[in-house]
Short mmCIF file of C-alpha atoms and ligand atoms in Angstrom, two decimals:
data_model
loop_
_atom_site.label_atom_id
_atom_site.label_comp_id
_atom_site.label_asym_id
_atom_site.label_seq_id
_atom_site.Cartn_x
_atom_site.Cartn_y
_atom_site.Cartn_z
CA MET A 1 19.81 8.63 11.31
CA LYS A 2 19.04 10.67 8.27
CA ILE A 3 16.90 8.89 5.89
CA GLY A 4 15.82 9.97 2.29
CA ILE A 5 12.55 8.31 1.13
CA THR A 6 11.14 8.15 -2.40
CA CYS A 7 7.79 6.60 -3.24
CA TYR A 8 4.95 7.21 -5.54
CA PRO A 9 3.33 10.10 -3.73
CA THR A 10 -0.34 9.81 -5.19
CA TYR A 11 -2.94 7.35 -4.34
CA GLY A 12 -1.57 3.73 -3.71
CA GLY A 13 -0.53 1.36 -0.88
CA SER A 14 3.34 1.67 -1.48
CA GLY A 15 3.06 5.55 -1.15
CA ALA A 16 0.87 5.07 1.97
CA VAL A 17 3.32 2.74 3.64
CA ALA A 18 6.48 4.80 2.81
CA THR A 19 4.85 7.85 4.20
CA GLU A 20 3.70 6.21 7.45
CA LEU A 21 7.15 4.72 7.87
CA GLY A 22 8.72 8.21 7.40
CA LEU A 23 6.43 9.67 9.94
CA ALA A 24 7.01 6.75 12.37
CA LEU A 25 10.68 7.01 11.93
CA ALA A 26 10.65 10.79 12.71
CA GLU A 27 8.57 10.09 15.85
CA ARG A 28 11.56 7.83 16.94
CA GLY A 29 13.92 10.67 16.47
CA HIS A 30 15.31 10.03 12.86
CA GLU A 31 15.48 12.97 10.29
CA VAL A 32 13.30 12.06 7.29
CA HIS A 33 13.51 13.69 3.88
CA PHE A 34 10.84 12.75 1.26
CA VAL A 35 12.13 13.29 -2.26
CA THR A 36 9.16 12.88 -4.58
CA TYR A 37 7.52 14.63 -7.44
CA ALA A 38 4.50 15.82 -5.28
CA GLN A 39 3.80 15.90 -1.57
CA PRO A 40 2.85 12.24 -0.48
CA PHE A 41 -0.91 12.19 0.07
CA ARG A 42 -0.65 11.07 3.60
CA LEU A 43 1.95 13.70 4.48
CA VAL A 44 -0.40 16.28 6.01
CA GLY A 45 0.34 18.82 8.69
CA LEU A 46 3.65 19.88 10.07
CA HIS A 47 5.91 17.29 11.65
CA GLU A 48 9.18 18.00 13.29
CA LEU A 49 12.13 16.23 11.59
CA VAL A 50 10.09 15.59 8.50
CA PHE A 51 10.93 17.46 5.26
CA TYR A 52 9.77 17.33 1.67
CA HIS A 53 12.04 17.77 -1.40
CA GLU A 54 10.16 18.17 -4.68
CA VAL A 55 11.69 16.59 -7.71
CA GLU A 56 12.03 19.41 -10.31
CA MET A 57 11.48 18.73 -14.09
CA GLU A 58 12.41 20.93 -16.83
CA ASP A 59 10.12 20.48 -19.69
CA TYR A 60 11.46 20.77 -23.25
CA PRO A 61 9.75 20.30 -26.54
CA LEU A 62 12.24 17.61 -27.68
CA PHE A 63 11.21 15.48 -24.74
CA GLU A 64 8.38 13.34 -25.82
CA TYR A 65 9.13 11.21 -22.65
CA PRO A 66 10.54 13.63 -20.00
CA PRO A 67 13.47 11.87 -18.23
CA TYR A 68 12.01 11.77 -14.74
CA SER A 69 14.37 9.00 -13.51
CA LEU A 70 17.21 11.44 -14.15
CA ALA A 71 15.63 14.33 -12.45
CA LEU A 72 14.96 12.06 -9.44
CA ALA A 73 18.68 10.86 -9.33
CA VAL A 74 19.68 14.63 -9.35
CA ALA A 75 17.25 15.43 -6.52
CA LEU A 76 18.33 12.44 -4.47
CA HIS A 77 21.99 13.34 -4.89
CA ASP A 78 21.24 16.91 -4.10
CA ALA A 79 19.32 15.95 -0.83
CA ALA A 80 21.99 13.43 0.10
CA ARG A 81 24.68 16.12 -0.22
CA ARG A 82 22.91 18.93 1.37
CA GLU A 83 21.12 17.09 4.21
CA GLU A 84 23.97 14.57 4.86
CA LEU A 85 21.71 11.59 4.35
CA ASP A 86 22.91 8.10 5.66
CA VAL A 87 20.28 5.99 3.70
CA LEU A 88 18.16 6.44 0.62
CA HIS A 89 15.10 4.18 1.07
CA MET A 90 13.22 3.51 -2.05
CA HIS A 91 9.70 2.26 -2.22
CA TYR A 92 8.66 0.36 -5.43
CA ALA A 93 11.71 -0.58 -7.48
CA ILE A 94 10.86 1.12 -10.78
CA PRO A 95 12.46 3.64 -11.48
CA HIS A 96 13.21 4.48 -7.90
CA ALA A 97 15.95 1.87 -7.28
CA ALA A 98 17.81 2.81 -10.47
CA ALA A 99 17.56 6.50 -9.73
CA ALA A 100 19.13 5.87 -6.27
CA TYR A 101 21.97 3.77 -7.93
CA LEU A 102 22.72 6.87 -10.02
CA ALA A 103 22.78 9.10 -7.08
CA LYS A 104 25.01 6.79 -5.29
CA GLN A 105 27.49 6.75 -8.00
CA MET A 106 27.42 10.54 -8.31
CA LEU A 107 28.18 10.85 -4.66
CA ALA A 108 30.81 8.01 -4.71
CA ALA A 109 33.88 10.21 -5.13
CA GLU A 110 32.90 12.03 -1.87
CA ARG A 111 31.54 9.25 0.24
CA ASP A 112 29.29 6.14 0.20
CA ILE A 113 25.50 6.20 0.74
CA LYS A 114 23.47 3.20 1.36
CA ILE A 115 20.40 2.23 -0.64
CA VAL A 116 17.58 0.27 0.74
CA THR A 117 14.84 -0.98 -1.82
CA THR A 118 11.39 -2.11 -0.61
CA LEU A 119 9.57 -4.22 -3.21
CA HIS A 120 5.79 -3.59 -3.08
CA GLY A 121 4.05 -5.61 -5.81
CA THR A 122 3.69 -4.98 -9.43
CA ASP A 123 7.38 -3.72 -9.64
CA ILE A 124 8.01 -7.53 -9.39
CA THR A 125 4.97 -9.24 -10.48
CA LEU A 126 4.03 -7.30 -13.52
CA VAL A 127 5.71 -4.08 -14.60
CA GLY A 128 9.26 -5.21 -13.72
CA LEU A 129 8.83 -8.55 -15.81
CA HIS A 130 8.10 -6.56 -18.94
CA PRO A 131 11.08 -6.85 -21.36
CA SER A 132 11.43 -3.11 -21.48
CA PHE A 133 12.13 -3.08 -17.69
CA ARG A 134 13.29 -6.59 -16.60
CA ALA A 135 17.00 -6.09 -16.85
CA ILE A 136 17.28 -2.69 -15.13
CA THR A 137 14.91 -3.96 -12.46
CA ARG A 138 17.05 -6.90 -11.72
CA PHE A 139 20.21 -4.88 -11.93
CA SER A 140 18.92 -2.07 -9.59
CA ILE A 141 17.56 -4.65 -7.08
CA LEU A 142 20.90 -6.37 -6.97
CA GLN A 143 22.81 -3.06 -6.53
CA SER A 144 20.72 -2.15 -3.51
CA ASP A 145 22.60 -2.58 -0.18
CA GLY A 146 19.43 -3.83 1.57
CA LEU A 147 16.19 -5.33 0.20
CA SER A 148 12.92 -5.94 1.78
CA ALA A 149 9.65 -7.36 0.40
CA VAL A 150 6.16 -6.84 2.07
CA SER A 151 5.32 -10.51 2.08
CA GLN A 152 6.87 -13.92 1.77
CA PHE A 153 4.92 -14.38 -1.42
CA LEU A 154 6.63 -11.35 -3.06
CA LYS A 155 10.02 -12.42 -1.78
CA GLU A 156 9.40 -15.89 -3.52
CA GLU A 157 8.38 -14.08 -6.68
CA THR A 158 11.43 -11.92 -6.71
CA VAL A 159 13.69 -14.85 -6.32
CA ARG A 160 11.90 -16.86 -8.93
CA HIS A 161 11.59 -14.09 -11.57
CA PHE A 162 14.84 -12.23 -11.02
CA SER A 163 17.25 -14.84 -9.52
CA VAL A 164 17.87 -12.66 -6.54
CA PRO A 165 19.57 -14.87 -3.75
CA PRO A 166 16.89 -15.41 -1.09
CA HIS A 167 19.17 -14.39 1.78
CA ARG A 168 19.36 -10.92 0.34
CA ILE A 169 15.64 -10.19 0.81
CA GLU A 170 14.15 -9.65 4.19
CA VAL A 171 10.34 -9.97 4.57
CA ILE A 172 9.13 -6.86 6.42
CA PRO A 173 5.27 -6.80 6.30
CA ASN A 174 3.30 -3.63 5.90
CA PHE A 175 1.91 -1.97 9.27
CA VAL A 176 -0.73 0.20 10.50
CA ASP A 177 -0.95 2.93 12.99
CA ILE A 178 -3.40 1.20 15.41
CA ASP A 179 -4.23 4.46 17.23
CA VAL A 180 -5.44 6.05 14.06
CA TRP A 181 -7.05 2.97 12.41
CA ARG A 182 -9.52 1.77 14.93
CA ARG A 183 -13.28 1.27 15.30
CA ASP A 184 -14.23 3.65 18.06
CA ARG A 185 -13.60 6.77 16.20
CA GLU A 186 -15.32 10.14 16.21
CA PRO A 187 -16.95 11.32 13.93
CA CYS A 188 -18.66 8.15 12.93
CA HIS A 189 -20.42 8.38 9.55
CA ARG A 190 -22.55 5.41 9.98
CA SER A 191 -25.81 7.40 9.79
CA LYS A 192 -24.66 9.26 6.72
CA LEU A 193 -23.60 6.14 4.80
CA ALA A 194 -26.54 3.93 5.87
CA PRO A 195 -29.40 6.15 7.04
CA GLU A 196 -31.85 3.28 7.34
CA GLY A 197 -29.45 1.33 9.60
CA GLU A 198 -28.31 -0.92 6.70
CA LYS A 199 -25.14 -2.98 7.06
CA ILE A 200 -22.11 -1.25 5.52
CA VAL A 201 -20.11 -3.23 2.93
CA MET A 202 -16.94 -1.40 1.81
CA HIS A 203 -14.18 -1.57 -0.81
CA VAL A 204 -11.22 0.80 -0.99
CA SER A 205 -8.86 0.64 -3.86
CA ASN A 206 -7.31 2.37 -6.95
CA PHE A 207 -9.83 0.61 -9.18
CA ARG A 208 -7.35 -1.02 -11.36
CA ALA A 209 -8.25 -4.25 -13.19
CA VAL A 210 -6.29 -6.29 -10.77
CA LYS A 211 -8.72 -5.24 -7.95
CA ARG A 212 -11.69 -7.02 -9.77
CA VAL A 213 -14.07 -4.29 -8.77
CA GLN A 214 -16.79 -5.87 -10.92
CA ASP A 215 -16.64 -8.91 -8.48
CA VAL A 216 -17.19 -6.40 -5.66
CA VAL A 217 -20.39 -5.19 -7.19
CA GLU A 218 -21.58 -8.79 -8.07
CA VAL A 219 -20.83 -10.06 -4.57
CA PHE A 220 -22.69 -7.11 -3.13
CA ALA A 221 -25.74 -7.69 -5.34
CA LYS A 222 -25.96 -11.30 -4.02
CA ILE A 223 -25.53 -10.09 -0.42
CA ARG A 224 -28.25 -7.32 -0.88
CA ALA A 225 -30.67 -10.02 -2.05
CA LYS A 226 -30.58 -11.47 1.50
CA VAL A 227 -29.43 -8.73 3.83
CA ARG A 228 -30.32 -4.89 3.89
CA ALA A 229 -26.91 -3.40 3.14
CA ARG A 230 -25.20 -0.62 1.30
CA LEU A 231 -21.97 -0.76 -0.75
CA VAL A 232 -19.60 2.11 -0.08
CA LEU A 233 -16.82 2.31 -2.75
CA VAL A 234 -13.89 4.42 -2.04
CA GLY A 235 -10.95 5.44 -4.32
CA GLU A 236 -10.60 6.31 -8.01
CA GLY A 237 -9.22 4.49 -11.18
CA PRO A 238 -9.88 3.10 -14.63
CA GLU A 239 -12.45 0.40 -13.56
CA ARG A 240 -14.78 2.77 -11.90
CA PRO A 241 -17.01 3.49 -14.90
CA ARG A 242 -17.49 -0.21 -15.57
CA ALA A 243 -18.20 -0.90 -11.85
CA LEU A 244 -20.96 1.71 -11.81
CA GLU A 245 -22.42 0.54 -15.01
CA ARG A 246 -22.61 -3.01 -13.58
CA ALA A 247 -24.19 -1.76 -10.51
CA ALA A 248 -26.90 0.18 -12.67
CA GLU A 249 -27.51 -3.06 -14.73
CA LEU A 250 -28.04 -4.98 -11.38
CA GLY A 251 -30.56 -2.28 -10.37
CA LEU A 252 -28.56 -1.51 -7.12
CA GLY A 253 -29.54 2.18 -7.29
CA ASP A 254 -28.69 4.33 -4.25
CA ASP A 255 -27.50 1.12 -2.38
CA VAL A 256 -24.18 1.73 -4.02
CA ARG A 257 -22.43 4.96 -2.88
CA PHE A 258 -19.27 5.91 -4.80
CA LEU A 259 -17.22 8.28 -2.71
CA GLY A 260 -14.18 8.77 -4.90
CA ARG A 261 -10.86 9.52 -3.29
CA HIS A 262 -11.08 10.35 0.40
CA ALA A 263 -8.69 12.12 2.75
CA SER A 264 -9.58 10.12 5.90
CA VAL A 265 -10.35 6.57 4.86
CA GLU A 266 -9.92 5.55 8.45
CA GLU A 267 -13.18 7.46 9.29
CA LEU A 268 -15.09 5.43 6.73
CA LEU A 269 -13.56 1.98 7.51
CA ALA A 270 -14.45 2.63 11.21
CA CYS A 271 -18.16 2.11 10.05
CA ALA A 272 -17.66 -0.90 7.80
CA ASP A 273 -19.32 -4.19 8.81
CA LEU A 274 -17.56 -6.08 5.97
CA PHE A 275 -14.61 -5.29 3.73
CA LEU A 276 -14.26 -6.91 0.32
CA LEU A 277 -11.02 -7.45 -1.55
CA PRO A 278 -11.53 -9.91 -4.35
CA SER A 279 -8.26 -9.08 -6.12
CA ALA A 280 -6.74 -11.26 -8.79
CA SER A 281 -3.35 -10.73 -7.24
CA GLU A 282 -2.09 -8.75 -4.30
CA SER A 283 1.33 -8.88 -2.68
CA PHE A 284 0.01 -7.79 0.52
CA GLY A 285 -3.29 -6.03 0.57
CA LEU A 286 -2.70 -2.92 2.78
CA ALA A 287 -6.44 -2.03 2.51
CA ALA A 288 -7.42 -5.22 4.12
CA LEU A 289 -4.98 -4.69 6.92
CA GLU A 290 -6.42 -1.12 7.45
CA ALA A 291 -10.01 -2.51 7.43
CA MET A 292 -8.92 -5.21 10.01
CA ALA A 293 -7.55 -2.57 12.33
CA CYS A 294 -10.67 -0.77 12.24
CA GLY A 295 -12.47 -4.13 13.13
CA ALA A 296 -14.04 -4.93 9.76
CA PRO A 297 -13.96 -8.50 8.95
CA VAL A 298 -12.59 -9.20 5.42
CA VAL A 299 -13.77 -11.35 2.62
CA ALA A 300 -10.89 -11.74 0.16
CA SER A 301 -9.34 -13.86 -2.60
CA ARG A 302 -6.77 -16.38 -1.48
CA ALA A 303 -4.36 -14.61 -3.95
CA GLY A 304 -0.62 -13.79 -3.58
CA GLY A 305 0.18 -12.43 -0.06
CA ILE A 306 -3.47 -11.89 1.10
CA PRO A 307 -3.21 -15.13 3.16
CA GLU A 308 -0.43 -13.67 5.19
CA VAL A 309 -2.48 -10.87 6.25
CA VAL A 310 -6.13 -12.23 6.54
CA GLU A 311 -6.43 -15.48 8.28
CA ASP A 312 -9.26 -17.60 7.00
CA GLY A 313 -11.95 -18.04 9.63
CA VAL A 314 -10.19 -15.73 12.10
CA SER A 315 -10.30 -12.15 10.49
CA GLY A 316 -12.64 -12.96 7.76
CA TYR A 317 -12.76 -15.59 4.86
CA LEU A 318 -10.61 -16.31 1.84
CA LEU A 319 -12.06 -17.74 -1.28
CA PRO A 320 -10.77 -18.66 -4.68
CA VAL A 321 -10.35 -15.75 -7.22
CA GLY A 322 -13.65 -14.99 -8.97
CA ALA A 323 -15.68 -17.14 -6.56
CA VAL A 324 -18.41 -14.52 -6.33
CA ASP A 325 -21.11 -16.96 -5.06
CA ALA A 326 -18.91 -18.21 -2.24
CA MET A 327 -17.73 -14.69 -1.32
CA ALA A 328 -21.43 -13.69 -1.16
CA GLU A 329 -22.22 -16.56 1.13
CA ALA A 330 -19.42 -15.76 3.36
CA GLY A 331 -20.60 -12.06 3.46
CA ILE A 332 -24.17 -12.97 4.05
CA ARG A 333 -23.10 -15.15 7.03
CA ILE A 334 -21.03 -12.38 8.50
CA LEU A 335 -23.67 -9.73 8.15
CA SER A 336 -26.65 -11.65 9.33
CA ASP A 337 -25.01 -13.29 12.43
CA ASP A 338 -24.21 -10.62 14.88
CA ALA A 339 -22.36 -12.62 17.32
CA HIS A 340 -20.10 -14.22 14.65
CA ARG A 341 -19.44 -10.67 13.08
CA THR A 342 -18.56 -9.31 16.46
CA GLN A 343 -16.12 -12.20 17.03
CA LEU A 344 -14.47 -11.78 13.68
CA SER A 345 -14.21 -8.00 14.16
CA ALA A 346 -12.42 -8.37 17.51
CA GLN A 347 -10.17 -11.08 16.09
CA ALA A 348 -9.27 -8.95 13.02
CA ARG A 349 -8.38 -6.14 15.24
CA GLN A 350 -6.22 -8.28 17.46
CA VAL A 351 -4.36 -9.68 14.48
CA ALA A 352 -3.67 -6.06 13.24
CA VAL A 353 -2.53 -5.02 16.74
CA GLU A 354 -0.36 -8.01 17.59
CA ARG A 355 1.23 -8.71 14.18
CA PHE A 356 1.15 -5.50 12.15
CA SER A 357 1.26 -2.45 14.36
CA ALA A 358 3.94 0.27 13.86
CA SER A 359 5.67 -0.54 17.11
CA ALA A 360 6.17 -4.15 15.87
CA ILE A 361 7.42 -3.47 12.32
CA VAL A 362 9.18 -0.09 12.28
CA PRO A 363 12.14 -1.40 14.51
CA ARG A 364 12.74 -3.90 11.70
CA TYR A 365 13.34 -1.28 9.19
CA GLU A 366 15.61 0.66 11.67
CA ALA A 367 17.59 -2.71 12.10
CA LEU A 368 17.88 -3.06 8.36
CA TYR A 369 19.23 0.49 7.99
CA GLU A 370 21.73 -0.28 10.91
CA ARG A 371 22.88 -3.47 9.05
CA VAL A 372 23.51 -1.81 5.87
CA LEU A 373 25.28 1.07 7.43
CA ALA A 374 27.53 -1.29 9.36
CA ASP A 375 28.45 -3.07 6.07
CA LYS A 376 31.52 -1.33 4.77
O1 LIG G 401 2.25 -2.85 -6.89
C1 LIG G 401 1.32 -2.11 -7.14
O2 LIG G 401 0.31 -2.44 -7.97
C2 LIG G 401 1.25 -0.68 -6.66
C3 LIG G 401 1.23 -0.81 -5.09
C4 LIG G 401 0.79 0.55 -4.48
O3 LIG G 401 1.51 1.47 -4.74
O4 LIG G 401 -0.48 0.47 -4.20
O5 LIG G 401 0.54 -1.86 -4.44
C5 LIG G 401 1.27 -2.95 -3.81
O6 LIG G 401 1.90 -2.49 -2.58
C6 LIG G 401 0.99 -2.41 -1.59
C7 LIG G 401 1.88 -1.90 -0.34
O7 LIG G 401 2.86 -2.57 -0.15
C8 LIG G 401 0.40 -3.77 -1.31
O8 LIG G 401 -0.49 -3.59 -0.25
C9 LIG G 401 -0.38 -4.13 -2.66
O9 LIG G 401 -0.87 -5.40 -2.19
C10 LIG G 401 0.51 -4.07 -3.71
N1 LIG G 401 -0.43 -4.33 -4.99
C11 LIG G 401 -0.30 -5.43 -5.67
O10 LIG G 401 0.48 -6.37 -5.53
C12 LIG G 401 -1.23 -5.61 -6.73
#
């Protein structure tokens, strides 16, 4: 098949999954064309059968709000015609599904092209619900030929908020390349991250308010009072200054290392003894899955789709949103009991391999493409 993929190319789980999917599809012999405004951050190196088309935007003084969605529709239409694409796979509904709909209509006189939209999270639970986007989000979701959601939770939210018939949405969970995300990696950065042999607590996110990074710092402060540990924060975003300020107020000093954005997060997660994800809401929690694949037990909030990924007592512990004392207790238990941590680590890896490997999930996307293509 020839597949066009659009996603947010910068930091973020939906762009990460879309890119990993494109690469995995290419490995399975499909031709993949990324149509995005920048090269997706996980698209590095040269890959046979993978191509990148940049969405070109003309700036003009009249445009206070440059019409990116229109430029994307044109780029999708161009790529579809030139490369004879079969399917346009849009990741994150806004504005991608609407742009794909326009491209489909522009092409309609020549031929039909199928649209698959994958719903990722705040396109449904937050941004899509805003009155300025709600109607177009619903319209473009319903106009897609195939729909997937990354968790059962997100499917139910889509049905509830947008009255999309449940049978239209297939739940296809996110996946991880288990050969890349694993514990026994070289180089291992443990000695650099924790030179005194401290335990390594890690958090990776885009530091938006929904991630509750302040809770990460509070939980870590309570853990550090009982266990020699360091907190490694990876990523960048608006809550970073407040999180660092709180770390300073709590006197955590050098025991909190802020690394910013990192090109190979897998190398860092391979050293983690504990991963914290105390989000207020999370449709899936890709970072938690990547941590699990790297054998890091997870302490997370029981929010949204996280319980579909992290099994309480198996790959870590789930606590109510904001329950920093209980999260710290769980963290202390994991870090101070080596046998327990080793068991959770092995189980986390096993869950990632058995339920969320690329080889288990990617064929489900192929089957979805085949189904929409068979639908005349
Ligand atoms: O929806 C968002 O906030 C953005 C999106 C992203 O690009 O990072 O995150 C969502 O999609 C990820 C990949 O499917 C999921 O792992 C995240 O849980 C989800 N974020 C939220 O639901 C807040």
